[in-house]
Short mmCIF file of C-alpha atoms in Angstrom, two decimals:
data_model
loop_
_atom_site.label_atom_id
_atom_site.label_comp_id
_atom_site.label_asym_id
_atom_site.label_seq_id
_atom_site.Cartn_x
_atom_site.Cartn_y
_atom_site.Cartn_z
CA MET A 462 -10.02 -2.38 15.71
CA LEU A 463 -11.04 -0.70 12.45
CA ASP A 464 -8.79 2.27 13.20
CA ARG A 465 -5.84 -0.03 13.76
CA ILE A 466 -6.38 -2.01 10.56
CA THR A 467 -6.94 1.01 8.33
CA GLY A 468 -3.98 2.79 9.94
CA TRP A 469 -1.74 -0.19 9.22
CA LEU A 470 -2.97 -0.43 5.64
CA SER A 471 -2.52 3.30 5.08
CA ALA A 472 0.96 3.39 6.59
CA GLY A 473 2.13 0.31 4.69
CA GLU A 474 0.35 1.00 1.39
CA LEU A 475 3.51 1.47 -0.67
CA ALA A 476 5.23 -1.59 0.78
CA ILE A 477 2.11 -3.69 0.17
CA LEU A 478 1.88 -2.55 -3.45
CA LEU A 479 5.55 -3.23 -4.15
CA MET A 480 5.39 -6.69 -2.58
CA ALA A 481 2.28 -7.44 -4.63
CA ALA A 482 3.93 -6.25 -7.86
CA PRO A 483 4.40 -9.77 -9.35
CA LEU A 484 0.70 -10.49 -8.88
CA PHE A 485 -0.32 -7.36 -10.81
CA LEU A 486 2.42 -7.33 -13.46
CA PHE A 487 1.98 -11.01 -14.35
CA ILE A 488 -1.71 -11.22 -13.62
CA ARG A 489 -3.88 -13.95 -15.07
CA PRO A 490 -7.59 -14.79 -14.62
CA SER A 491 -6.93 -17.00 -11.60
CA LEU A 492 -5.27 -14.04 -9.84
CA ALA A 493 -8.03 -11.56 -10.69
CA PRO A 494 -9.28 -11.33 -7.05
CA VAL A 495 -6.04 -9.52 -6.14
CA ILE A 496 -7.52 -6.42 -7.80
CA ILE A 497 -9.72 -5.88 -4.74
CA LEU A 498 -6.55 -4.88 -2.88
CA LEU A 499 -6.44 -1.50 -4.65
CA PRO A 500 -9.86 -0.16 -3.55
CA ILE A 501 -9.21 -1.51 -0.04
CA LEU A 502 -6.01 0.54 0.19
CA TRP A 503 -7.70 3.64 -1.22
CA LEU A 504 -10.60 3.31 1.24
CA ALA A 505 -8.13 2.91 4.11
CA ARG A 506 -6.38 6.10 3.01
CA ARG A 507 -9.72 7.90 2.81
CA TYR A 508 -10.59 6.78 6.33
CA CYS A 509 -7.22 7.76 7.82
CA ARG A 510 -6.13 10.73 5.73
CA GLY A 511 -9.40 12.17 4.53
CA HIS A 512 -8.77 11.67 0.81
CA PHE A 513 -8.68 8.79 -1.64
CA VAL A 514 -5.56 10.11 -3.36
CA PRO A 515 -3.23 13.04 -2.63
CA ARG A 516 -3.60 16.01 -4.92
CA THR A 517 -0.96 16.42 -7.63
CA PRO A 518 -0.53 18.69 -10.68
CA ILE A 519 -1.62 15.91 -13.06
CA ASP A 520 -4.75 14.55 -11.37
CA TRP A 521 -7.15 15.58 -14.16
CA SER A 522 -4.95 14.02 -16.81
CA ILE A 523 -4.80 10.76 -14.85
CA LEU A 524 -8.57 10.82 -14.41
CA GLY A 525 -8.93 11.26 -18.16
CA LEU A 526 -6.64 8.29 -18.86
CA MET A 527 -8.57 6.12 -16.39
CA THR A 528 -11.86 7.15 -18.00
CA MET A 529 -10.60 6.20 -21.44
CA ALA A 530 -9.23 2.92 -20.06
CA LEU A 531 -12.67 2.15 -18.63
CA LEU A 532 -14.29 2.97 -21.96
CA SER A 533 -11.68 0.85 -23.71
CA SER A 534 -12.42 -2.10 -21.43
CA LEU A 535 -16.12 -1.88 -22.34
CA LEU A 536 -15.50 -1.70 -26.08
CA THR A 537 -12.48 -3.94 -26.55
CA PRO A 538 -13.21 -6.90 -28.85
CA ASP A 539 -11.24 -9.24 -26.57
CA PHE A 540 -11.39 -8.25 -22.91
CA SER A 541 -9.27 -11.18 -21.77
CA PHE A 542 -6.47 -10.02 -24.07
CA SER A 543 -6.73 -6.39 -22.88
CA PHE A 544 -7.10 -7.36 -19.23
CA ARG A 545 -3.39 -7.44 -18.38
CA LYS A 546 -2.69 -4.01 -19.83
CA ILE A 547 -5.72 -2.45 -18.13
CA ILE A 548 -4.72 -3.83 -14.73
CA GLY A 549 -1.08 -2.89 -15.35
CA MET A 550 -2.08 0.71 -15.99
CA VAL A 551 -4.28 0.89 -12.88
CA TYR A 552 -1.45 -0.63 -10.82
CA GLY A 553 0.98 1.99 -12.14
CA ILE A 554 -1.39 4.77 -11.12
CA ALA A 555 -1.76 3.18 -7.67
CA VAL A 556 2.04 3.13 -7.28
CA PHE A 557 2.19 6.76 -8.38
CA TYR A 558 -0.20 7.96 -5.67
CA ALA A 559 1.34 5.67 -3.04
CA ILE A 560 4.81 7.15 -3.65
CA VAL A 561 3.44 10.71 -3.56
CA GLU A 562 1.61 9.99 -0.29
CA TRP A 563 4.70 8.35 1.21
CA GLY A 564 6.95 11.18 0.06
CA GLN A 565 4.84 13.81 1.78
CA ARG A 566 5.52 12.17 5.13
CA HIS A 567 9.16 13.27 4.95
CA ARG A 568 10.60 16.74 5.35
CA THR A 569 13.03 16.38 2.45
CA ILE A 570 12.91 14.85 -0.99
CA VAL A 571 15.91 12.56 -0.33
CA PRO A 572 13.92 9.49 0.90
CA THR A 573 11.65 9.62 -2.15
CA GLU A 574 14.63 10.06 -4.45
CA VAL A 575 16.44 7.11 -2.87
CA LEU A 576 13.28 5.01 -3.19
CA VAL A 577 12.85 5.78 -6.90
CA VAL A 578 16.56 5.22 -7.59
CA GLY A 579 16.25 1.91 -5.75
CA LEU A 580 13.35 0.86 -7.97
CA GLY A 581 15.43 1.65 -11.04
CA CYS A 582 18.41 -0.21 -9.61
CA GLY A 583 16.25 -3.25 -8.87
CA ALA A 584 14.88 -3.20 -12.41
CA ALA A 585 18.44 -3.05 -13.79
CA PHE A 586 19.47 -6.03 -11.66
CA LEU A 587 16.51 -8.09 -12.85
CA ALA A 588 17.34 -7.07 -16.42
CA LEU A 589 20.81 -8.57 -16.05
CA LEU A 590 19.24 -11.87 -15.06
CA GLY A 591 16.33 -11.98 -17.47
CA THR A 592 16.96 -10.05 -20.70
CA GLU A 593 17.03 -11.76 -24.08
CA TRP A 594 20.23 -10.04 -25.21
CA VAL A 595 20.83 -9.22 -28.88
CA ILE A 596 24.38 -8.89 -30.18
CA LYS A 597 24.69 -5.76 -32.31
CA LEU A 598 28.28 -4.86 -31.43
CA PRO A 599 30.67 -7.84 -31.68
CA VAL A 600 32.94 -6.30 -29.05
CA LEU A 601 30.26 -7.03 -26.40
CA ASP A 602 29.81 -10.67 -27.43
CA GLN A 603 32.16 -12.00 -24.74
CA VAL A 604 30.39 -10.03 -22.02
CA ILE A 605 26.89 -11.04 -23.07
CA SER A 606 27.80 -14.74 -23.40
CA LYS A 607 28.79 -14.82 -19.71
CA LEU A 608 25.59 -13.29 -18.37
CA PRO A 609 23.30 -15.77 -16.57
CA GLU A 610 19.89 -16.58 -18.01
CA VAL A 611 17.98 -16.97 -14.78
CA ILE A 612 14.59 -15.38 -15.43
CA ARG A 613 12.77 -17.14 -18.25
CA GLY A 614 9.25 -18.32 -18.94
CA MET A 615 7.51 -15.27 -17.46
CA PRO A 616 4.05 -14.57 -18.95
CA GLY A 617 4.49 -12.20 -21.86
CA ALA A 618 8.29 -12.55 -21.72
CA GLU A 619 8.81 -16.26 -22.11
CA ALA A 620 12.19 -15.88 -23.87
CA GLY A 621 13.28 -13.00 -21.65
CA PHE A 622 12.84 -9.25 -21.44
CA ASN A 623 13.20 -7.22 -24.62
CA PRO A 624 16.47 -5.21 -24.44
CA ASN A 625 14.93 -2.16 -26.11
CA GLN A 626 12.13 -2.11 -23.56
CA VAL A 627 14.64 -2.50 -20.75
CA SER A 628 16.64 0.44 -22.08
CA GLY A 629 13.58 2.63 -22.47
CA ALA A 630 12.61 2.00 -18.86
CA LEU A 631 16.08 2.59 -17.39
CA ILE A 632 17.27 5.70 -19.25
CA MET A 633 15.01 8.01 -17.26
CA PHE A 634 16.71 7.01 -13.98
CA VAL A 635 20.21 8.09 -15.03
CA PRO A 636 19.78 11.88 -14.47
CA VAL A 637 18.33 11.29 -10.99
CA GLN A 638 21.15 8.88 -10.15
CA VAL A 639 23.70 11.45 -11.28
CA VAL A 640 22.17 14.15 -9.05
CA LEU A 641 21.98 11.77 -6.07
CA LEU A 642 25.62 10.79 -6.55
CA TRP A 643 26.65 14.45 -6.86
CA ASP A 644 24.90 15.39 -3.63
CA THR A 645 26.02 12.39 -1.60
CA VAL A 646 29.65 12.81 -2.65
CA SER A 647 29.44 16.41 -1.42
CA ARG A 648 28.09 15.16 1.90
CA ALA A 649 30.80 12.52 2.13
CA ARG A 650 33.49 15.15 1.59
CA ALA A 651 32.00 17.14 4.45
CA GLY A 652 32.70 14.14 6.69
CA GLY A 653 29.23 12.67 7.06
CA LYS A 654 29.09 8.86 7.32
CA ARG A 655 25.56 8.86 5.94
CA GLY A 656 26.78 10.72 2.87
CA LEU A 657 29.56 8.15 2.38
CA TRP A 658 27.19 5.19 2.38
CA LEU A 659 24.66 6.97 0.19
CA SER A 660 27.37 7.97 -2.29
CA MET A 661 28.55 4.36 -2.52
CA GLY A 662 24.97 3.19 -3.13
CA ALA A 663 24.32 5.93 -5.70
CA GLY A 664 27.56 5.12 -7.50
CA LEU A 665 26.73 1.41 -7.66
CA ALA A 666 23.20 2.19 -8.92
CA LEU A 667 24.57 4.45 -11.65
CA ALA A 668 27.22 1.92 -12.63
CA LEU A 669 24.70 -0.92 -12.76
CA THR A 670 22.16 1.05 -14.80
CA SER A 671 24.81 2.34 -17.21
CA SER A 672 26.20 -1.17 -17.70
CA VAL A 673 22.78 -2.58 -18.57
CA LEU A 674 22.15 0.29 -21.00
CA LEU A 675 25.50 -0.38 -22.67
CA ILE A 676 24.92 -4.13 -22.97
CA ALA A 677 21.36 -3.66 -24.24
CA GLN A 678 22.76 -1.73 -27.23
CA SER A 679 19.61 0.28 -27.91
CA ARG A 680 20.73 3.05 -30.21
CA ALA A 681 17.53 5.03 -29.69
CA SER A 682 18.09 4.93 -25.93
CA TRP A 683 21.69 6.06 -26.28
CA ALA A 684 20.67 8.98 -28.49
CA ALA A 685 17.82 10.09 -26.19
CA LEU A 686 20.02 9.77 -23.10
CA LEU A 687 22.83 11.78 -24.69
CA LEU A 688 20.47 14.57 -25.72
CA GLY A 689 18.84 14.61 -22.30
CA LEU A 690 22.10 14.76 -20.36
CA LEU A 691 23.43 17.50 -22.63
CA GLY A 692 20.22 19.48 -22.12
CA MET A 693 20.36 19.01 -18.34
CA SER A 694 23.98 20.16 -18.27
CA ALA A 695 23.13 23.21 -20.38
CA LEU A 696 20.32 24.18 -17.99
CA ALA A 697 22.30 23.52 -14.81
CA PHE A 698 25.60 25.07 -15.91
CA LYS A 699 25.55 28.26 -17.95
CA ARG A 700 29.18 27.86 -19.03
CA PHE A 701 28.35 24.47 -20.53
CA ARG A 702 25.99 26.09 -23.03
CA ILE A 703 28.94 27.35 -25.08
CA PHE A 704 30.48 23.88 -25.01
CA LEU A 705 27.16 22.38 -26.09
CA GLY A 706 27.01 24.80 -29.01
CA LEU A 707 30.52 23.74 -30.08
CA ILE A 708 29.49 20.07 -29.88
CA LEU A 709 26.52 20.69 -32.15
CA VAL A 710 28.65 22.59 -34.65
CA MET A 711 31.27 19.81 -34.67
CA ALA A 712 28.57 17.18 -35.14
CA ALA A 713 27.16 19.09 -38.12
CA VAL A 714 30.64 19.41 -39.66
CA MET A 715 31.40 15.70 -39.15
CA PHE A 716 28.06 14.76 -40.70
CA ALA A 717 28.77 16.95 -43.72
CA ILE A 718 32.20 15.34 -44.14
CA LEU A 719 31.21 11.71 -43.56
CA TRP A 720 28.05 11.71 -45.67
CA PRO A 721 29.89 11.69 -49.02
CA LEU A 722 32.30 9.05 -47.66
CA GLY A 723 29.65 6.43 -47.15
CA ALA A 724 27.57 7.51 -44.18
CA GLY A 725 24.43 7.49 -46.34
CA PRO A 726 24.72 3.82 -47.39
CA TRP A 727 25.66 2.87 -43.82
CA LEU A 728 22.55 4.55 -42.42
CA ALA A 729 20.43 2.85 -45.08
CA GLU A 730 21.93 -0.49 -44.10
CA GLN A 731 21.10 0.19 -40.46
CA ALA A 732 17.52 1.03 -41.39
CA TRP A 733 16.99 -2.31 -43.08
CA MET A 734 19.05 -4.36 -40.63
CA VAL A 735 17.03 -6.89 -38.67
CA SER A 736 18.52 -9.14 -36.02
CA PRO A 737 16.66 -11.61 -33.80
CA GLY A 738 14.62 -9.69 -31.26
CA GLU A 739 15.05 -6.42 -33.13
CA THR A 740 12.73 -4.34 -35.29
CA SER A 741 14.42 -2.37 -38.07
CA TRP A 742 13.72 1.28 -38.75
CA ALA A 743 12.05 0.38 -42.04
CA ALA A 744 9.74 -2.01 -40.17
CA ARG A 745 9.00 0.70 -37.63
CA VAL A 746 7.91 3.10 -40.36
CA GLU A 747 5.60 0.42 -41.68
CA LEU A 748 4.09 -0.15 -38.22
CA TRP A 749 3.64 3.59 -37.70
CA THR A 750 1.81 3.83 -41.01
CA HIS A 751 -0.50 0.96 -40.14
CA GLY A 752 -0.99 2.47 -36.69
CA LEU A 753 -2.09 5.80 -38.15
CA TRP A 754 -4.49 4.04 -40.51
CA THR A 755 -5.96 2.13 -37.57
CA ILE A 756 -6.34 5.33 -35.54
CA ALA A 757 -8.23 6.84 -38.47
CA ASP A 758 -10.65 3.89 -38.26
CA PHE A 759 -11.07 4.12 -34.45
CA PRO A 760 -10.32 7.76 -33.55
CA LEU A 761 -12.48 8.13 -30.43
CA THR A 762 -11.87 4.89 -28.56
CA GLY A 763 -8.89 3.24 -30.23
CA THR A 764 -8.83 -0.50 -30.81
CA GLY A 765 -8.70 -1.32 -27.12
CA MET A 766 -5.63 -1.81 -24.97
CA ASN A 767 -3.21 -4.39 -26.37
CA ILE A 768 -5.44 -5.12 -29.39
CA PHE A 769 -3.30 -3.53 -32.12
CA ARG A 770 -0.82 -6.40 -31.96
CA ARG A 771 -3.68 -8.63 -33.14
CA VAL A 772 -5.30 -6.41 -35.76
CA ALA A 773 -2.10 -5.06 -37.34
CA GLY A 774 -1.90 -6.37 -40.89
CA SER A 775 -5.52 -7.52 -40.97
CA SER A 776 -6.57 -4.84 -43.46
CA PHE A 777 -3.25 -4.44 -45.26
CA PRO A 778 -0.40 -6.96 -45.21
CA LEU A 779 2.82 -6.17 -43.36
CA TYR A 780 5.87 -6.45 -45.60
CA HIS A 781 8.51 -6.70 -42.86
CA PHE A 782 6.74 -9.24 -40.66
CA GLU A 783 5.65 -12.81 -41.17
CA TYR A 784 1.94 -13.52 -41.22
CA GLY A 785 0.67 -14.01 -37.66
CA GLN A 786 3.88 -12.70 -36.06
CA ASP A 787 3.35 -10.97 -32.72
CA ILE A 788 4.54 -7.38 -33.21
CA GLY A 789 4.05 -6.45 -29.56
CA HIS A 790 3.16 -2.81 -30.17
CA SER A 791 3.49 0.00 -32.69
CA HIS A 792 7.05 0.97 -31.62
CA HIS A 793 5.92 4.57 -31.16
CA ALA A 794 4.75 5.70 -27.72
CA TYR A 795 2.28 8.32 -28.89
CA ILE A 796 0.77 6.25 -31.69
CA GLN A 797 0.43 3.37 -29.21
CA VAL A 798 -1.47 5.51 -26.70
CA ALA A 799 -3.89 6.61 -29.43
CA LEU A 800 -4.32 2.98 -30.53
CA ASP A 801 -5.04 1.85 -26.97
CA LEU A 802 -7.18 4.76 -25.74
CA GLY A 803 -8.13 6.77 -28.81
CA LEU A 804 -7.27 10.38 -29.61
CA PRO A 805 -8.90 11.63 -26.35
CA GLY A 806 -6.54 9.30 -24.48
CA LEU A 807 -3.58 10.73 -26.39
CA ILE A 808 -4.69 14.25 -25.47
CA PHE A 809 -4.82 13.31 -21.78
CA TYR A 810 -1.42 11.62 -22.09
CA LEU A 811 0.15 14.73 -23.65
CA ALA A 812 -1.55 16.91 -21.02
CA LEU A 813 0.00 14.72 -18.31
CA LEU A 814 3.47 15.14 -19.80
CA PHE A 815 2.95 18.87 -20.24
CA GLY A 816 1.69 19.26 -16.67
CA ILE A 817 4.61 17.40 -15.09
CA PHE A 818 7.07 19.23 -17.34
CA VAL A 819 5.76 22.72 -16.55
CA SER A 820 5.33 22.14 -12.81
CA GLY A 821 8.77 20.55 -12.56
CA LEU A 822 10.46 23.41 -14.41
CA GLN A 823 8.60 25.95 -12.27
CA THR A 824 10.00 24.24 -9.19
CA TYR A 825 13.48 24.19 -10.73
CA ARG A 826 13.35 27.90 -11.47
CA GLY A 827 11.53 29.06 -8.34
CA SER A 828 12.66 26.84 -5.47
CA GLY A 829 14.85 28.40 -2.82
CA THR A 830 16.59 25.10 -2.10
CA ARG A 831 19.43 24.18 -4.41
CA TYR A 832 19.06 20.43 -4.03
CA THR A 833 15.32 20.60 -4.64
CA ARG A 834 16.02 22.46 -7.87
CA HIS A 835 18.49 19.79 -8.99
CA VAL A 836 16.14 16.89 -8.24
CA ALA A 837 13.26 18.63 -10.00
CA LEU A 838 15.42 19.21 -13.08
CA ALA A 839 16.75 15.63 -13.08
CA GLY A 840 13.25 14.17 -12.77
CA VAL A 841 11.91 16.34 -15.59
CA ILE A 842 14.88 15.49 -17.82
CA GLY A 843 14.33 11.79 -17.08
CA ILE A 844 10.74 12.07 -18.31
CA VAL A 845 11.89 14.08 -21.34
CA ILE A 846 14.50 11.42 -22.20
CA HIS A 847 11.87 8.71 -22.05
CA SER A 848 9.53 10.85 -24.16
CA LEU A 849 12.22 11.35 -26.81
CA TRP A 850 12.86 7.62 -26.88
CA GLY A 851 9.11 7.18 -27.36
CA PHE A 852 9.39 8.53 -30.90
CA ALA A 853 11.32 5.38 -31.87
CA ASP A 854 9.88 2.76 -29.52
CA ALA A 855 7.23 2.34 -26.86
CA ILE A 856 6.44 0.97 -23.45
CA ALA A 857 2.69 0.69 -23.63
CA LEU A 858 0.55 1.99 -20.79
CA GLY A 859 0.01 -1.05 -18.63
CA ALA A 860 3.15 -2.87 -19.76
CA LYS A 861 5.26 -4.50 -17.06
CA GLN A 862 7.88 -1.75 -17.12
CA SER A 863 5.36 1.11 -17.11
CA PHE A 864 5.13 1.33 -13.31
CA LEU A 865 8.74 2.58 -13.38
CA TRP A 866 7.55 5.49 -15.52
CA TRP A 867 4.82 6.21 -13.00
CA SER A 868 7.40 6.15 -10.19
CA MET A 869 9.46 8.82 -11.96
CA LEU A 870 6.33 10.94 -12.39
CA ALA A 871 5.70 10.49 -8.66
CA LEU A 872 9.19 11.77 -7.83
CA VAL A 873 8.63 14.98 -9.80
CA ALA A 874 5.13 15.44 -8.34
CA THR A 875 6.48 14.96 -4.81
CA VAL A 876 9.22 17.54 -5.37
CA VAL A 877 6.65 20.02 -6.67
CA ILE A 878 4.22 19.46 -3.77
CA GLN A 879 6.92 19.64 -1.07
CA ASP A 880 8.37 22.82 -2.53
CA ARG A 881 4.96 24.48 -2.75
CA ARG A 882 4.17 23.61 0.86
CA ALA A 883 7.57 24.81 2.01
CA GLY A 884 6.95 28.10 0.24
CA LYS A 885 3.64 28.50 2.04
CA GLY A 886 5.05 27.41 5.39
CA GLN A 887 2.73 24.40 5.57
CA PRO A 888 3.69 21.25 7.51
CA THR A 889 4.39 17.88 5.94
CA VAL A 890 1.99 14.99 6.34
CA GLN A 891 4.16 13.29 8.96
CA ASN A 892 3.46 16.13 11.42
CA LEU A 893 -0.32 15.82 11.10
CA PRO A 894 -2.29 13.63 13.49
CA GLU A 895 -4.75 12.23 10.99
CA MET A 896 -7.74 13.15 8.89
CA HIS A 897 -8.84 16.57 10.15
CA GLN A 898 -5.53 18.40 9.95
CA ASP A 899 -4.73 16.67 6.69
CA GLN A 900 -7.86 18.21 5.25
CA SER A 901 -6.87 21.64 6.47
CA ILE A 902 -3.77 21.83 4.27
CA ARG A 903 -5.79 20.94 1.22
#
């Protein structure tokens, strides 16, 4: 009986976590008992597979982040206010390991890639129904006015999802969607029905994601996505590197010409521009300054997860915000991590990014399978795009959208692990009976 229950829990771990997502992402004190689900799933995996979590290139960094989150939970001045972010971060890590475990049961990376693209596509669809759109370009006014406002009143997003946050979460899926579309179109041309259906799905996912990114009008997201796609093209196609160089030269020439003609005043106007639901660049600089001052006061532990939005402006007034206004976060990913988890947490966060970047690029350069190389590159570029966007905005660790970031990390980790095992001639998890043989490949 125990074997059957733990086997069912282990096999269905990912599905259980995804179905329970609303309980974790919108958790409140009355739903706190749902947390027990995570250790139950990990214990079931330990019983069936012989390990609590599968090994990945970033395990030590994740352990460091969890340690700092635990320390933060003990020292936070308002645990009830930090509770949602702490649970959100733990849930994201649980999704990460569940995807990696699930991905190792397949002989190719395609199922994991389709899963991650599907998560991004689902997030884009929900964004269409629940985003609090801001009109920055009048040409999109007619489109935005016709979008339904279905999802409202959610905890922490009562007026709707922030369009900048939506953009920051979705931009990292575009490179992977492009690679999936490229591969499935090639299969469809070869006459495979499976390739035809997959190409249609990949095309719809890319179209949906791109449409949401366009309507959201996040200039930081557009810039990061453009740089990321140009970089991916330069790495994947050697001939494109010359074209990229010409683009950069032309951009420099245009900037030199337009600056005397009024580009400077226009940029200054953009920096001070504030629309409803938007934080100007000048306000961001002010928040970054206050964030750095706060880090200097709490360098080892930070203020506690989600606490900066309460203490910002307590020591020095904020010029660009009304007194008592909820700022959400520091609008800088790296400053926000240090505020939530202290400088040690930031070090672990940077180590995580470095580890996934290096291991992904090693797979891209060393894999003998062309498609594996492309997926590894697309996943790494997706993380890089999100990291570039993080210099202008932030999705805090534990925020509702952060599990999408963890899912992209899981895709890269799965590609790396599968390629390493293929190089050593080791079997995938699906071919192993249970615990004992699973331990042998470790």
